Tab-separated table of C-alpha atoms and ligand atoms in Angstrom:
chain	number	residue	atom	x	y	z
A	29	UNK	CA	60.085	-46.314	-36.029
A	30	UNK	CA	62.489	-47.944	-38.959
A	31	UNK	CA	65.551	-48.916	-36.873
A	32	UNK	CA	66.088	-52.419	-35.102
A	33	UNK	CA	67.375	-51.265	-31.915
A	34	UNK	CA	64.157	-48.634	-31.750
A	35	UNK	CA	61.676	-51.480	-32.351
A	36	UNK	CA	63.310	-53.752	-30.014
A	37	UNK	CA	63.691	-50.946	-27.081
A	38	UNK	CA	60.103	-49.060	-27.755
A	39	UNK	CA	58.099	-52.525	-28.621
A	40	UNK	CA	55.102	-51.112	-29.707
A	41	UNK	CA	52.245	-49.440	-26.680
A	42	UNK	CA	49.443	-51.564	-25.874
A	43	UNK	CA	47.779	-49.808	-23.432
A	44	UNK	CA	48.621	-46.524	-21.174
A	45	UNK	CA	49.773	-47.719	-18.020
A	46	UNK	CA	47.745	-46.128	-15.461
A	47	UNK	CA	51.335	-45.510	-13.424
A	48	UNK	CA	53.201	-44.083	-16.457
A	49	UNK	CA	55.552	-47.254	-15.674
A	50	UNK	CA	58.373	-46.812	-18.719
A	51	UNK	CA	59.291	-50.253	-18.426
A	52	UNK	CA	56.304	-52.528	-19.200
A	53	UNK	CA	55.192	-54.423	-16.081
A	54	UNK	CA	55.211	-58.034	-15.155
A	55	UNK	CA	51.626	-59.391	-14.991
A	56	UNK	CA	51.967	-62.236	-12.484
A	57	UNK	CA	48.261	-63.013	-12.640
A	58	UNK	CA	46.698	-66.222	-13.747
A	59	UNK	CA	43.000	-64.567	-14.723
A	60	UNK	CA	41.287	-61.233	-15.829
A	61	UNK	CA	38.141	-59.793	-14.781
A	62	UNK	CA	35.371	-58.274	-16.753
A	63	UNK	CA	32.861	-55.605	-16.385
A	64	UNK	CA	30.054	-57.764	-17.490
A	65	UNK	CA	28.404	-60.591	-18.334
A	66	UNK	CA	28.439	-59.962	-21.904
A	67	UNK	CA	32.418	-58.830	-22.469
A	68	UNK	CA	33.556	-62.317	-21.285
A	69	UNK	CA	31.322	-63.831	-24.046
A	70	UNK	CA	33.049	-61.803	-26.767
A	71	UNK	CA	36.270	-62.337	-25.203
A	72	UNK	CA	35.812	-66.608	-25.367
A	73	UNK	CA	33.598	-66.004	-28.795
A	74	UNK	CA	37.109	-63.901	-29.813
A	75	UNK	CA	34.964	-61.697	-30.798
A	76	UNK	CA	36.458	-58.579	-28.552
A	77	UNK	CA	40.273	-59.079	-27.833
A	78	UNK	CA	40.811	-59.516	-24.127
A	79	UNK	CA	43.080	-60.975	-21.670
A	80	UNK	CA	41.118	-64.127	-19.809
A	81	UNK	CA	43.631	-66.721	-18.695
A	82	UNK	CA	47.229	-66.367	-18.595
A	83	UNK	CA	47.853	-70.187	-20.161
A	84	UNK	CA	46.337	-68.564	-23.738
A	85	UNK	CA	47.323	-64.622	-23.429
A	86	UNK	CA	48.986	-62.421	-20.947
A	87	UNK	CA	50.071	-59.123	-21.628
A	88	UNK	CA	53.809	-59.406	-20.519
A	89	UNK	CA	54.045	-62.450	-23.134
A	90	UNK	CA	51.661	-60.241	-26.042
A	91	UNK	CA	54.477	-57.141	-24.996
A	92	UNK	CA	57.310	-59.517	-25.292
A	93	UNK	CA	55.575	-61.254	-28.757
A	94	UNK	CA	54.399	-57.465	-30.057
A	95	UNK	CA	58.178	-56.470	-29.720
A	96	UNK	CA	59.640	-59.739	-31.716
A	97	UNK	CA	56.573	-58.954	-34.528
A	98	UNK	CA	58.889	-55.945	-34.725
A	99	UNK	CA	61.658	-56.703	-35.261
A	100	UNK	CA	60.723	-59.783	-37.848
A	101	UNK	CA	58.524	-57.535	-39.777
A	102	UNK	CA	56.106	-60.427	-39.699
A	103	UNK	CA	52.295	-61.238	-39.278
A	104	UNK	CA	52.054	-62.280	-35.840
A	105	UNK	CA	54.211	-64.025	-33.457
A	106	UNK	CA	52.931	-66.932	-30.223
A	107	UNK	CA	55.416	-66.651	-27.427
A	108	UNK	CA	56.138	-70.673	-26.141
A	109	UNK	CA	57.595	-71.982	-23.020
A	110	UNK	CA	60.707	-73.175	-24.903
A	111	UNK	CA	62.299	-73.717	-28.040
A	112	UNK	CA	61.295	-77.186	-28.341
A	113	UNK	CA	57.518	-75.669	-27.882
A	114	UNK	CA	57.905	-73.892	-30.750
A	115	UNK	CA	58.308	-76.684	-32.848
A	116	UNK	CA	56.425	-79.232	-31.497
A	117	UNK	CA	53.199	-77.036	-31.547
A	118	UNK	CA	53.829	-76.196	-35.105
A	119	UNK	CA	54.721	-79.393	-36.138
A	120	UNK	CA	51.084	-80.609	-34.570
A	121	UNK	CA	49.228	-77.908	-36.017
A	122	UNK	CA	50.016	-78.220	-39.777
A	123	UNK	CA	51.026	-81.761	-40.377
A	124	UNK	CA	48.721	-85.013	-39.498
A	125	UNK	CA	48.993	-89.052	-39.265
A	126	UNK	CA	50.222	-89.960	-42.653
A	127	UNK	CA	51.536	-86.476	-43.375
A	128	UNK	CA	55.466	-86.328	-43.622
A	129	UNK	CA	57.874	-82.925	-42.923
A	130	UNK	CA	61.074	-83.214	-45.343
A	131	UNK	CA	64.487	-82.353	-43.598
A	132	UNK	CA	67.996	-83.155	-42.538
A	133	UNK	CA	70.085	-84.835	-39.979
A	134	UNK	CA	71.609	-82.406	-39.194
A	135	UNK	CA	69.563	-80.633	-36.458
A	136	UNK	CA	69.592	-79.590	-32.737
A	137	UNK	CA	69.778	-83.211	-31.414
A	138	UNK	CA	66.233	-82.375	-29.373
A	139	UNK	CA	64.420	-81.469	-32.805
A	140	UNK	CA	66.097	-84.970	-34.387
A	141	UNK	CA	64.919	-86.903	-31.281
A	142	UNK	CA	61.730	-85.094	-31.450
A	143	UNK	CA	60.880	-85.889	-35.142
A	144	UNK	CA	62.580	-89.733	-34.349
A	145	UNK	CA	61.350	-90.352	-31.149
A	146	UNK	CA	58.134	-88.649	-30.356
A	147	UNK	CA	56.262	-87.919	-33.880
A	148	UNK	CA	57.403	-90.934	-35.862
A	149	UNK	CA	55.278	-93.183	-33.288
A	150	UNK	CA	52.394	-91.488	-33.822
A	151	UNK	CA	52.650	-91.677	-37.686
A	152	UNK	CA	54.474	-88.943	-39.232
A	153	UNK	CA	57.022	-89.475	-41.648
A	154	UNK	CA	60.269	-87.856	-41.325
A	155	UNK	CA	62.133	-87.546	-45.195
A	156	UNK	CA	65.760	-86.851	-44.336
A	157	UNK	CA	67.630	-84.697	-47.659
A	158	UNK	CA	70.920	-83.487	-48.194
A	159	UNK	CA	70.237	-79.256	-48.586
A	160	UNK	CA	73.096	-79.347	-51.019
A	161	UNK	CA	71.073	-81.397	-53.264
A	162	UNK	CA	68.209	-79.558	-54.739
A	163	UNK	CA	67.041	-82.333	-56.934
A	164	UNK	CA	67.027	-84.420	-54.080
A	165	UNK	CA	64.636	-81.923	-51.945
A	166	UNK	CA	62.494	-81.261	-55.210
A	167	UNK	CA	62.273	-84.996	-55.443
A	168	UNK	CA	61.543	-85.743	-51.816
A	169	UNK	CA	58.071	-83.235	-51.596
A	170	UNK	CA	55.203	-84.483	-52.703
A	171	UNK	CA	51.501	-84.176	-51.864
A	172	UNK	CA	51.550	-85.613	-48.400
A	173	UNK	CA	54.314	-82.936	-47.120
A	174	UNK	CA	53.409	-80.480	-44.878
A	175	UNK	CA	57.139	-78.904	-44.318
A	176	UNK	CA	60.287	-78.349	-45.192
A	177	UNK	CA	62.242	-77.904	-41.975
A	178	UNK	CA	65.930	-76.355	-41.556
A	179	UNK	CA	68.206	-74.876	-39.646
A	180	UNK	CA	69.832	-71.782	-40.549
A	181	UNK	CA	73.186	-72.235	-39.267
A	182	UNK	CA	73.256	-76.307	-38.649
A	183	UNK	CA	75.094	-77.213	-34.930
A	184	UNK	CA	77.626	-78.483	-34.613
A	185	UNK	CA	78.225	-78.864	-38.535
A	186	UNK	CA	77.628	-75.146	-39.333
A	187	UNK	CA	76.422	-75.837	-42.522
A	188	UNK	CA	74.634	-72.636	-44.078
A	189	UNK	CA	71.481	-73.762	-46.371
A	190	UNK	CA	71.102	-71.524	-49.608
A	191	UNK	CA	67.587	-70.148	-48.275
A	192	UNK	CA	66.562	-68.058	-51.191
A	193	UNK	CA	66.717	-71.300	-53.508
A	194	UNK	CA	65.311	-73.771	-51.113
A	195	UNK	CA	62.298	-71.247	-50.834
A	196	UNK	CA	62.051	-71.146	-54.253
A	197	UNK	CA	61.649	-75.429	-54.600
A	198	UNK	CA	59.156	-74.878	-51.646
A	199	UNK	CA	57.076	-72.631	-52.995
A	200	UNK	CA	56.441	-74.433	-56.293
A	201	UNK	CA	55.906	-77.233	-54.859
A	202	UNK	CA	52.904	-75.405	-52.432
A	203	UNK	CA	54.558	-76.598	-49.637
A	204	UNK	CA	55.394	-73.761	-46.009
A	205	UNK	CA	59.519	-73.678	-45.646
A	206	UNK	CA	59.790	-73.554	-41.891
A	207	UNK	CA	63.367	-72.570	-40.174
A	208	UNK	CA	65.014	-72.677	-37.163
A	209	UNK	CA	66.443	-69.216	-36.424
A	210	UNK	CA	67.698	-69.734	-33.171
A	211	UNK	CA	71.423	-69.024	-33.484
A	212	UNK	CA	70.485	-65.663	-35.830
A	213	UNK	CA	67.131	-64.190	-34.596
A	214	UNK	CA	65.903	-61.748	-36.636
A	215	UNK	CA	68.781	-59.512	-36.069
A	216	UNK	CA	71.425	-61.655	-38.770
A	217	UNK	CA	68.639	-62.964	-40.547
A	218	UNK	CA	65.097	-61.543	-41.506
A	219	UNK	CA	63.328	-64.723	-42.667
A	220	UNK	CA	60.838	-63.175	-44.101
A	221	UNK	CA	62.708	-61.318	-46.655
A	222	UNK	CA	64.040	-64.532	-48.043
A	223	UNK	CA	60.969	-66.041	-48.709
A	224	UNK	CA	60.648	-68.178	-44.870
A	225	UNK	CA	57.056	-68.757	-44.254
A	226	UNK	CA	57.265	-69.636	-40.203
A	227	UNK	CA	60.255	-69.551	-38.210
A	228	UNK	CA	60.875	-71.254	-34.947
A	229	UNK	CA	63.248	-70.391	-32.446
A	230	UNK	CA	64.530	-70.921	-29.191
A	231	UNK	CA	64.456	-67.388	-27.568
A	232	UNK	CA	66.717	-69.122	-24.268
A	233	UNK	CA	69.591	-68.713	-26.478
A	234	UNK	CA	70.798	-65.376	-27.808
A	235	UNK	CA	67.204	-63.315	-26.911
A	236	UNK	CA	67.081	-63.926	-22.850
A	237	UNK	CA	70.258	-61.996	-22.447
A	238	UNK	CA	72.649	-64.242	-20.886
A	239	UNK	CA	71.040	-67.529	-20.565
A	240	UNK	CA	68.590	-66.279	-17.577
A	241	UNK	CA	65.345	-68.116	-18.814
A	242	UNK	CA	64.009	-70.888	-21.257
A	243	UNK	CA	61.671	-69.854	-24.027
A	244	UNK	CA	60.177	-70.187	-27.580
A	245	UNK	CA	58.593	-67.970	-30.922
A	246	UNK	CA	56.352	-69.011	-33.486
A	247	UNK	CA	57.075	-66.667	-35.822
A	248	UNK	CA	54.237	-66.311	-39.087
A	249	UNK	CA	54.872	-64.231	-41.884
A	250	UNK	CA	52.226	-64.453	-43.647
A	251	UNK	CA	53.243	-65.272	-46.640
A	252	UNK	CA	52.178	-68.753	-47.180
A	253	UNK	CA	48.321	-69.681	-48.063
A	254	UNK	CA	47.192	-72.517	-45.935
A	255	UNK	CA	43.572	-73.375	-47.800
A	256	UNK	CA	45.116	-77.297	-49.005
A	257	UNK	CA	46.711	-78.006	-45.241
A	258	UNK	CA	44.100	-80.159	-44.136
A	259	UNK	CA	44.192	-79.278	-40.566
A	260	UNK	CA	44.487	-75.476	-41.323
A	261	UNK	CA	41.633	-75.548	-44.529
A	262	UNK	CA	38.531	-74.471	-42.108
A	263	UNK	CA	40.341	-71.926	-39.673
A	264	UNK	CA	41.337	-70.384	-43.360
A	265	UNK	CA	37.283	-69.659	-44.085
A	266	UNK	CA	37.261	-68.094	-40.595
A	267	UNK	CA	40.606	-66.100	-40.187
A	268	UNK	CA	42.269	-65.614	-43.617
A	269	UNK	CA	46.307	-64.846	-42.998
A	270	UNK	CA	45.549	-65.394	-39.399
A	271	UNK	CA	44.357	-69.771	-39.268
A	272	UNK	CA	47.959	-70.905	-38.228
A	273	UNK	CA	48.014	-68.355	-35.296
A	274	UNK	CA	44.431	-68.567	-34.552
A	275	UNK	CA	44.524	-72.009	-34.504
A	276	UNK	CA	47.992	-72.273	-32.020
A	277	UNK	CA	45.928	-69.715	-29.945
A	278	UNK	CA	42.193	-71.532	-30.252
A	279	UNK	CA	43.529	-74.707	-30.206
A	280	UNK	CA	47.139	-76.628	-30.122
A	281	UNK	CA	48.626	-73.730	-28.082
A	282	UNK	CA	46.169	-73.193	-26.050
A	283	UNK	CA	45.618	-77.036	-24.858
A	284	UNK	CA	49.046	-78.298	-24.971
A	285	UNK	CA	49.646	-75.656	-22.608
A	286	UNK	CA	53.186	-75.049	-22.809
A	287	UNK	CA	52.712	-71.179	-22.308
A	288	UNK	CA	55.459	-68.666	-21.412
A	289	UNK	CA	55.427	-67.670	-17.991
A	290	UNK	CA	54.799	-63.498	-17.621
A	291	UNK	CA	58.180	-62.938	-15.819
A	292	UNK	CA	60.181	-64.937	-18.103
A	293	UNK	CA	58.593	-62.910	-20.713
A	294	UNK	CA	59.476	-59.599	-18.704
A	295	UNK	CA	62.966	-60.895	-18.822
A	296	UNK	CA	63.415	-62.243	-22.386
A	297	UNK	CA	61.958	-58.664	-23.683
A	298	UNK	CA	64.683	-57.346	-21.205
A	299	UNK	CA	67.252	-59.400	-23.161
A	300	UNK	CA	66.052	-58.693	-26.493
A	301	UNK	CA	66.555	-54.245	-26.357
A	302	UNK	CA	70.552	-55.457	-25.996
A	303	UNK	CA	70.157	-58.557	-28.128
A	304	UNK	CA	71.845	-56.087	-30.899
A	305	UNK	CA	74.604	-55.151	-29.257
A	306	UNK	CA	75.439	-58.604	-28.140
A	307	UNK	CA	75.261	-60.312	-31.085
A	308	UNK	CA	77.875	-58.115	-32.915
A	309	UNK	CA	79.935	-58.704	-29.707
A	310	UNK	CA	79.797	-62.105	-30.113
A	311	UNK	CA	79.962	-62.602	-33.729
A	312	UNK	CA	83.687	-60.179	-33.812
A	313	UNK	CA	84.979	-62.036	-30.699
A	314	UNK	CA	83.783	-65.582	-32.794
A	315	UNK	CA	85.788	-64.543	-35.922
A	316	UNK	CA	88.728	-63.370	-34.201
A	317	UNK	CA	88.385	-66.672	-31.957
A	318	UNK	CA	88.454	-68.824	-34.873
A	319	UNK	CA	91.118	-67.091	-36.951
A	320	UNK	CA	93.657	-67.269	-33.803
A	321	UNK	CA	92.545	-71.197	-34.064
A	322	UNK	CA	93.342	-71.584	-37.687
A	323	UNK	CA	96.614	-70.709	-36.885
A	324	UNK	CA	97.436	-73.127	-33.549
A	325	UNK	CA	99.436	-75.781	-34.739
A	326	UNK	CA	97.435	-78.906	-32.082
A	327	UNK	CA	94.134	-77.892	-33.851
A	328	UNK	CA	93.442	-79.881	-36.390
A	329	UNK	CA	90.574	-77.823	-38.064
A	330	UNK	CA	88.284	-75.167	-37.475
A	331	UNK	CA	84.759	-74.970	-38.735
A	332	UNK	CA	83.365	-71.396	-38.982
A	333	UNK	CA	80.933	-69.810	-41.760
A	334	UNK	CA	83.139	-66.491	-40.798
A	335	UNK	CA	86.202	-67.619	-42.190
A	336	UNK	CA	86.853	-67.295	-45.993
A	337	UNK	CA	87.993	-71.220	-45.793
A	338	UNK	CA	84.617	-72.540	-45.365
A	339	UNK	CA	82.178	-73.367	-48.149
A	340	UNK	CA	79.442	-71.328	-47.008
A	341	UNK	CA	81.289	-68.401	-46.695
A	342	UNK	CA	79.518	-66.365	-49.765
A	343	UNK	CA	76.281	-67.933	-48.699
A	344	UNK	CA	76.632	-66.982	-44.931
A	345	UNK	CA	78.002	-63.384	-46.372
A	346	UNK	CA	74.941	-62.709	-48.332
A	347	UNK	CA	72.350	-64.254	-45.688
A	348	UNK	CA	73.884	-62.793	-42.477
A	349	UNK	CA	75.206	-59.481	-43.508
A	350	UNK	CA	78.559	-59.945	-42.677
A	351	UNK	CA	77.685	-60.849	-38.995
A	352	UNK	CA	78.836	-64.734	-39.169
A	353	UNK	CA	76.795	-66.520	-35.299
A	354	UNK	CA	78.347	-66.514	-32.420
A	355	UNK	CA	79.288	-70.644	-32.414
A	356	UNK	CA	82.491	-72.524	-33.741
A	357	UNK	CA	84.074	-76.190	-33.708
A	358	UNK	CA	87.480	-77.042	-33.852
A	359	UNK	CA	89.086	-80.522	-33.754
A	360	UNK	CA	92.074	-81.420	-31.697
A	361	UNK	CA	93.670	-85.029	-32.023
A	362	UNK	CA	91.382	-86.987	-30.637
A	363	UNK	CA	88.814	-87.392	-27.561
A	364	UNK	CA	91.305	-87.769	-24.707
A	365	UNK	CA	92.823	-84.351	-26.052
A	366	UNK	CA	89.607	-82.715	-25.816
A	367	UNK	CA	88.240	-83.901	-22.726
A	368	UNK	CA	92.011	-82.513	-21.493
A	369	UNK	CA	91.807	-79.172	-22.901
A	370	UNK	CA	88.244	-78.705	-21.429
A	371	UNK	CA	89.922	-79.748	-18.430
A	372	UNK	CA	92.404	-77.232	-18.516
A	373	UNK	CA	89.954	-73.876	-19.316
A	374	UNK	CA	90.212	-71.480	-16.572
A	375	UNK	CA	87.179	-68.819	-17.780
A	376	UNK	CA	85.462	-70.915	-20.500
A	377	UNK	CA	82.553	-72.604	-18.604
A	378	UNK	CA	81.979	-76.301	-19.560
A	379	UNK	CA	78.545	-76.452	-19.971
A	380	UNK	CA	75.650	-77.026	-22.595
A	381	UNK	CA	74.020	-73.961	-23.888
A	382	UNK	CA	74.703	-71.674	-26.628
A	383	UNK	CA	74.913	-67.746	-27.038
A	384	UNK	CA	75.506	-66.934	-23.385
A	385	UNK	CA	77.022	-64.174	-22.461
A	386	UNK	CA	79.838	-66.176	-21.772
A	387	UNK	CA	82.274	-68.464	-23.651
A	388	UNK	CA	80.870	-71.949	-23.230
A	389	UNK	CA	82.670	-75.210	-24.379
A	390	UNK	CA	81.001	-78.627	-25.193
A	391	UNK	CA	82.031	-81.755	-26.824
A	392	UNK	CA	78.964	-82.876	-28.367
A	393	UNK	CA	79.643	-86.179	-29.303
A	394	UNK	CA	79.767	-87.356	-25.795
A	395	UNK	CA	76.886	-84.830	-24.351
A	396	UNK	CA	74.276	-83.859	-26.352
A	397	UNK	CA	74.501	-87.126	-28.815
A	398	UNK	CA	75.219	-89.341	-26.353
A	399	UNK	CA	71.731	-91.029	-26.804
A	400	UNK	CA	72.628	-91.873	-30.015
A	401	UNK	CA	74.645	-94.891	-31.905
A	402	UNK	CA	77.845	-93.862	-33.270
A	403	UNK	CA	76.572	-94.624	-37.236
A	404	UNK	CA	74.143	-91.749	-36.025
A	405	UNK	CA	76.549	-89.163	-34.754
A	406	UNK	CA	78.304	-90.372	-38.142
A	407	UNK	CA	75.619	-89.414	-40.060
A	408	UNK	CA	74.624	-85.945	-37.841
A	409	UNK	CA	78.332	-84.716	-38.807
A	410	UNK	CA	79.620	-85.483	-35.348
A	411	UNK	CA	83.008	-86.277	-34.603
A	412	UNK	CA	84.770	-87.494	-31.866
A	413	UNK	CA	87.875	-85.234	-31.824
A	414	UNK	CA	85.252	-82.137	-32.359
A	415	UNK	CA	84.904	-79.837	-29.728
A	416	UNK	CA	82.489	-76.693	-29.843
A	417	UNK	CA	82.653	-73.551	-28.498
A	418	UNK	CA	79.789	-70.769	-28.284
A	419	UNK	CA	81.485	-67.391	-27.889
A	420	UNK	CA	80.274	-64.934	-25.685
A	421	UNK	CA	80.692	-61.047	-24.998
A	422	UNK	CA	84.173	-61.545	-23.010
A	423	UNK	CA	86.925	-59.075	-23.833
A	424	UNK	CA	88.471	-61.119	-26.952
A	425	UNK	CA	91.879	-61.384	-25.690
A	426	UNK	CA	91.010	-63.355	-22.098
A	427	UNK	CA	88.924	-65.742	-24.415
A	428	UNK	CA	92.383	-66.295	-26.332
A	429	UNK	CA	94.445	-66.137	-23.492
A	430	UNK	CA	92.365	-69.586	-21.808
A	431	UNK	CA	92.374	-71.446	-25.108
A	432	UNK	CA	95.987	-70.701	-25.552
A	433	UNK	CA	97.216	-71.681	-21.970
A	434	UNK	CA	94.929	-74.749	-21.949
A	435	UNK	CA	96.487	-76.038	-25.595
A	436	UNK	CA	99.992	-76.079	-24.241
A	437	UNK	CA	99.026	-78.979	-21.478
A	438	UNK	CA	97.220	-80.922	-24.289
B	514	PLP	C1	68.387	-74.873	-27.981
B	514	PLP	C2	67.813	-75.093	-29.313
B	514	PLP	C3	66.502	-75.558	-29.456
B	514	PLP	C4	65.626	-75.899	-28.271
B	514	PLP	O1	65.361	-74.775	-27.499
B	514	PLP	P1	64.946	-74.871	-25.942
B	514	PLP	O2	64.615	-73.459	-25.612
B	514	PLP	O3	66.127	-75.413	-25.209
B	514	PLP	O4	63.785	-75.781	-25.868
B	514	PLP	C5	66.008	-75.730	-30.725
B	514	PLP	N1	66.759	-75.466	-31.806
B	514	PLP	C6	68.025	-75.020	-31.723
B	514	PLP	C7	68.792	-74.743	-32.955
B	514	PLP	C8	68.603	-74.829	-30.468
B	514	PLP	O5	69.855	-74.404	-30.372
């Protein structure tokens, strides 16, 4: 089993189901029973892998995290309730008080408020560098650093990071290089093969299959050697490659308790055997979206990695394969012309949300940054006049078809 589309479809068999049941069941059940006294020792001990309580493992989620293992060609994989799970119980497993994560500004505006907001208080330091900048990042790690933390297509700025190299400064400095890969799963972009040590990601975008549930992936692979992380440096005696996920499962995970439930796990390993298929849907309708933009006289730019115009074209080309995400900005004039053109979309849902099914339109600097002061949106590379769009799996010429009829009233 080689191909991506097997591995996502097949997922690999856990156990024969005593039905024959081809599509692997929904476990709606909080606990497990035993046959004795002595298995449910070995199953807390960990000493005999077992199902106990659905909050730590379930097999829908293991199915669901078994299939994504997969596909990433990595270690092992802990399924989350959401995206922001991901990296908040990754964040608190390898970093401590005093400990700092080097990154950027320009992140989902969740992950900055999380780092800003929620972590800073309790005594992490948050380095902000440019990812242009490599002496800047080199400069920026030193022994207290527990992370370097990007995203591989930045939104809305769609900046592409040079991976490869920014691995490379990571790993001589000793230090994990942890990525967001939300807006390329492992389909556009196998972390692992560029030298990624953990990806995060929010599997409600692209993965659930048309926006039907919220979820998150740890993804480990097992390339980077924990025995200096001081939280990690005992788990490493104990489970080798396996301390960051045995101590999510035996520890953070397990009492934060922000678990994925079994059905949304059914229904996210539903969405990821067409995740394929969709993403090259929405990556050609994307490109063609934003090359009929580039040529509309009221927009004032348009900011896609797909077009040969940007400056991370070559990057995005080598990283992504020629497959380019499935989100875009433009500008128009100014705010009143955006809020007007939003107004005027007839199929293109205004909403939040990115990598529906659907073509979804947003303008960020009044949603999802509204928390924060305009020197901040400034700074996060959001604009007033910017509008984004997330394309979805529409026939490409109804897509054009709104944006064109809504630009003539603007
Ligand atoms: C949506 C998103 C998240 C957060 O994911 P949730 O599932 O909504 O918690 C994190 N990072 C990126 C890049 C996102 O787009």
């Amino acid at each position: 089993m080689k191909g991506f589309s097997t591995k996502a479809v097949h997922g690999r068999k856990l156990k024969p189901d005593v039905h024959g049941a081809l599509r692997f069941p929904v476990y709606d059940s909080v606990a497990f029973e035993y046959e004795n006294a002595r298995d449910i020792q070995l199953a807390f001990e960990g000493k005999k892998p077992a199902h106990s309580y659905t909050r730590i493992t379930n097999p829908t989620v293991e199915d669901f995290e078994q299939r994504i293992n997969l596909i990433a060609d990595s270690l092992a994989v802990v399924a989350v309730s959401s995206g922001m799970a991901a990296i908040s119980n990754l964040i608190l497993t390898i970093a401590e008080t005093g400990a700092n994560i080097v990154t950027t500004k320009f992140l989902f505006g969740n992950t900055y408020s999380l780092f800003e907001r929620t972590f800073k208080p309790w005594g992490l330091q948050v380095k902000y560098v440019n990812f242009n900048d490599m002496d800047m990042l080199q400069n920026a790690i030193d022994e207290k650093t527990r992370a370097v933390f990007l995203e591989i297509i930045t939104n809305p700025q769609l900046q592409v990071p040079d991976i490869g190299k920014i691995a490379e400064i990571a790993r001589k400095k000793n230090v994990p290089l942890v990525v967001d890969g939300t807006v390329t799963t492992p389909y556009i972009f196998k972390s692992a093969d560029f030298g990624v040590s953990v990806e995060v990601l929010s599997s409600t975008k692209y993965i659930s299959g048309g926006a039907t549930t919220v979820g998150g992936l740890i993804i480990d692979n097992g390339n980077f050697d924990w025995k200096n992380n001081p939280n990690l440096k005992d788990a490493v005696k104990y489970f080798g490659n396996f301390s960051l996920v045995m101590t999510l499962k035996r520890e953070v995970f397990r009492n934060i308790g922000a678990c994925l439930s079994p059905h949304n796990a059914y229904l996210q390993a539903l969405g990821l055997e067409t995740l394929d298929l969709r993403i090259d849907k929405s990556c050609a309708n994307a490109l063609q979206v934003s090359e009929y933009l580039a040529g509309c006289k009221k927009v004032r730019s348009v900011n896609y990695p797909g077009l040969k115009a940007s400056r991370y074209h070559e990057i995005a080309r080598k990283q992504f394969k020629d497959k380019f995400g499935g989100i875009l900005t433009f500008e128009l004039a100014d705010k009143k012309a955006c809020f007007a053109f939003m107004d005027n979309l007839r199929l293109i849902k205004r909403a939040t949300n990115i990598n529906d099914n659907k073509t979804l339109i947003l303008h960020p600097w009044s949603t999802i940054y509204c928390e924060f002061s305009p020197e901040e949106k400034g700074q996060m590379g959001v604009s007033e006049s910017m509008l984004r769009l997330s394309v979805g799996i529409e026939d490409v010429e109804d897509i054009v078809e709104d944006i064109d009829n809504s630009l003539e009233g603007v």
